[in-house]
């Protein structure tokens, strides 16, 4: 019963947080804690369930706990190989492979600890599992809330649609990833334009400067892409100074504030990037919601882990502090044991 009460409290905090501002990572944590305590309450309630139901549920849970990590690690390694084959060998493309190998490494240490009966190794593995458990919990919170955030409807009319750049092919051509953002931005623009009066038609801002290996600014290539497909030229504004997502936000905000102070916007990026972009928009003071465009399935795992790592480090004082505390707890356990 207590678990259900705690779950209800965290669910209420989650609801209040979403109403106050959707763009908070605390919303993801509240949701994750609510689901966790709800599951604990359901498991505790198995004691009153019919014997057949209780046994079946426990067997399923044990199978998931035993086989789930092995299957997940194998899938991550397979995805890592696919990423290398299709995208090349770059640090960002190795994340899923490294995560899968890391999971196999931890499982190997667990087996070694059991077989060797080593106190030191057992405590090391226990400490490592606590850290992995903490990081995994945050990652699941991130995945769950990012999924929900990406499916929240645009609840307000917006004055602007802002498309974030992502690099060009050959220094001047729009790649499929960026084309997906532009097509999604066109859909959002058309939806908003259908709700507005003629003299308040939204404006589409393409945001992206010129990189060191690019022949022209990303925003110019993005605008050309839209113009070639019949988008009205007088509804496009080019922000061509930014080099990072933070600068996309700040420079686009300056353009919006200069024309329409207090303007609302919808920011368009890819779905794996939407929630972190929303956190960055909130930090930059941009009054807007972020929506995502589709991404190739093979690209999603590594990209999502990269986004989570960036958010984890954004709150590094708290997260690294907790990890250090877990290591100290392991050290204390070693001294006491």
mmCIF file of N, CA and C in Angstrom, residues 7 17 23 26 28 33 39 41 98 119 143 153 162 175 190 212 230 234 240 249 262 270 288 291 320 326 332:
data_model
loop_
_atom_site.group_PDB
_atom_site.id
_atom_site.type_symbol
_atom_site.label_atom_id
_atom_site.label_comp_id
_atom_site.label_asym_id
_atom_site.label_seq_id
_atom_site.Cartn_x
_atom_site.Cartn_y
_atom_site.Cartn_z
ATOM 1 N N UNK A 7 4.002 6.111 -5.236
ATOM 2 C CA UNK A 7 3.845 6.225 -6.692
ATOM 3 C C UNK A 7 2.876 7.351 -7.047
ATOM 4 N N UNK A 17 4.688 19.117 -12.810
ATOM 5 C CA UNK A 17 5.865 19.545 -13.555
ATOM 6 C C UNK A 17 5.583 19.747 -15.033
ATOM 7 N N UNK A 23 9.567 21.092 -20.354
ATOM 8 C CA UNK A 23 10.974 20.979 -20.717
ATOM 9 C C UNK A 23 11.882 20.889 -19.491
ATOM 10 N N UNK A 26 13.504 16.913 -14.570
ATOM 11 C CA UNK A 26 12.877 16.421 -13.336
ATOM 12 C C UNK A 26 11.559 15.709 -13.645
ATOM 13 N N UNK A 28 11.029 13.730 -16.107
ATOM 14 C CA UNK A 28 11.406 12.362 -16.464
ATOM 15 C C UNK A 28 11.697 11.537 -15.212
ATOM 16 N N UNK A 33 10.239 7.379 -11.193
ATOM 17 C CA UNK A 33 10.011 6.958 -9.806
ATOM 18 C C UNK A 33 8.579 6.486 -9.603
ATOM 19 N N UNK A 39 5.431 -0.548 -9.856
ATOM 20 C CA UNK A 39 5.845 -1.929 -10.114
ATOM 21 C C UNK A 39 6.161 -2.661 -8.808
ATOM 22 N N UNK A 41 4.818 -2.049 -5.920
ATOM 23 C CA UNK A 41 3.527 -2.332 -5.299
ATOM 24 C C UNK A 41 2.849 -3.538 -5.929
ATOM 25 N N UNK A 98 30.170 -0.167 -27.851
ATOM 26 C CA UNK A 98 30.867 -0.103 -26.570
ATOM 27 C C UNK A 98 29.928 -0.420 -25.409
ATOM 28 N N UNK A 119 36.269 -11.768 -2.095
ATOM 29 C CA UNK A 119 35.569 -10.664 -1.437
ATOM 30 C C UNK A 119 35.802 -9.355 -2.173
ATOM 31 N N UNK A 143 14.490 7.899 -21.749
ATOM 32 C CA UNK A 143 13.829 7.249 -22.888
ATOM 33 C C UNK A 143 12.316 7.377 -22.765
ATOM 34 N N UNK A 153 1.015 17.061 -28.184
ATOM 35 C CA UNK A 153 0.528 17.947 -29.235
ATOM 36 C C UNK A 153 1.005 19.375 -29.003
ATOM 37 N N UNK A 162 11.285 27.020 -36.152
ATOM 38 C CA UNK A 162 12.742 27.086 -36.232
ATOM 39 C C UNK A 162 13.287 25.700 -36.542
ATOM 40 N N UNK A 175 21.643 16.612 -46.339
ATOM 41 C CA UNK A 175 21.613 15.154 -46.169
ATOM 42 C C UNK A 175 20.216 14.674 -45.764
ATOM 43 N N UNK A 190 2.534 24.375 -42.124
ATOM 44 C CA UNK A 190 1.225 24.313 -42.764
ATOM 45 C C UNK A 190 0.107 24.155 -41.737
ATOM 46 N N UNK A 212 33.676 24.681 -41.097
ATOM 47 C CA UNK A 212 34.989 24.800 -41.739
ATOM 48 C C UNK A 212 35.117 23.994 -43.029
ATOM 49 N N UNK A 230 8.817 24.547 -53.558
ATOM 50 C CA UNK A 230 7.656 25.426 -53.599
ATOM 51 C C UNK A 230 7.313 26.170 -52.333
ATOM 52 N N UNK A 234 8.999 34.464 -49.091
ATOM 53 C CA UNK A 234 8.829 35.561 -48.141
ATOM 54 C C UNK A 234 8.527 35.079 -46.730
ATOM 55 N N UNK A 240 22.343 32.518 -40.173
ATOM 56 C CA UNK A 240 23.529 31.888 -40.752
ATOM 57 C C UNK A 240 24.810 32.107 -39.956
ATOM 58 N N UNK A 249 19.797 28.257 -30.915
ATOM 59 C CA UNK A 249 18.738 28.767 -30.039
ATOM 60 C C UNK A 249 18.889 30.276 -29.819
ATOM 61 N N UNK A 262 8.539 38.549 -27.478
ATOM 62 C CA UNK A 262 7.693 37.593 -26.776
ATOM 63 C C UNK A 262 7.108 36.526 -27.669
ATOM 64 N N UNK A 270 15.543 16.261 -35.050
ATOM 65 C CA UNK A 270 15.201 14.843 -35.188
ATOM 66 C C UNK A 270 14.676 14.303 -33.868
ATOM 67 N N UNK A 288 9.308 28.125 -26.565
ATOM 68 C CA UNK A 288 8.854 27.227 -27.617
ATOM 69 C C UNK A 288 8.899 25.765 -27.239
ATOM 70 N N UNK A 291 9.649 19.647 -31.556
ATOM 71 C CA UNK A 291 9.080 18.449 -32.167
ATOM 72 C C UNK A 291 10.176 17.746 -32.962
ATOM 73 N N UNK A 320 27.623 12.862 -10.955
ATOM 74 C CA UNK A 320 28.947 12.369 -10.576
ATOM 75 C C UNK A 320 29.095 12.315 -9.060
ATOM 76 N N UNK A 326 28.478 6.290 -4.266
ATOM 77 C CA UNK A 326 28.326 4.834 -4.402
ATOM 78 C C UNK A 326 29.687 4.142 -4.319
ATOM 79 N N UNK A 332 33.616 1.500 1.872
ATOM 80 C CA UNK A 332 33.233 1.277 3.268
ATOM 81 C C UNK A 332 32.848 -0.185 3.498
#
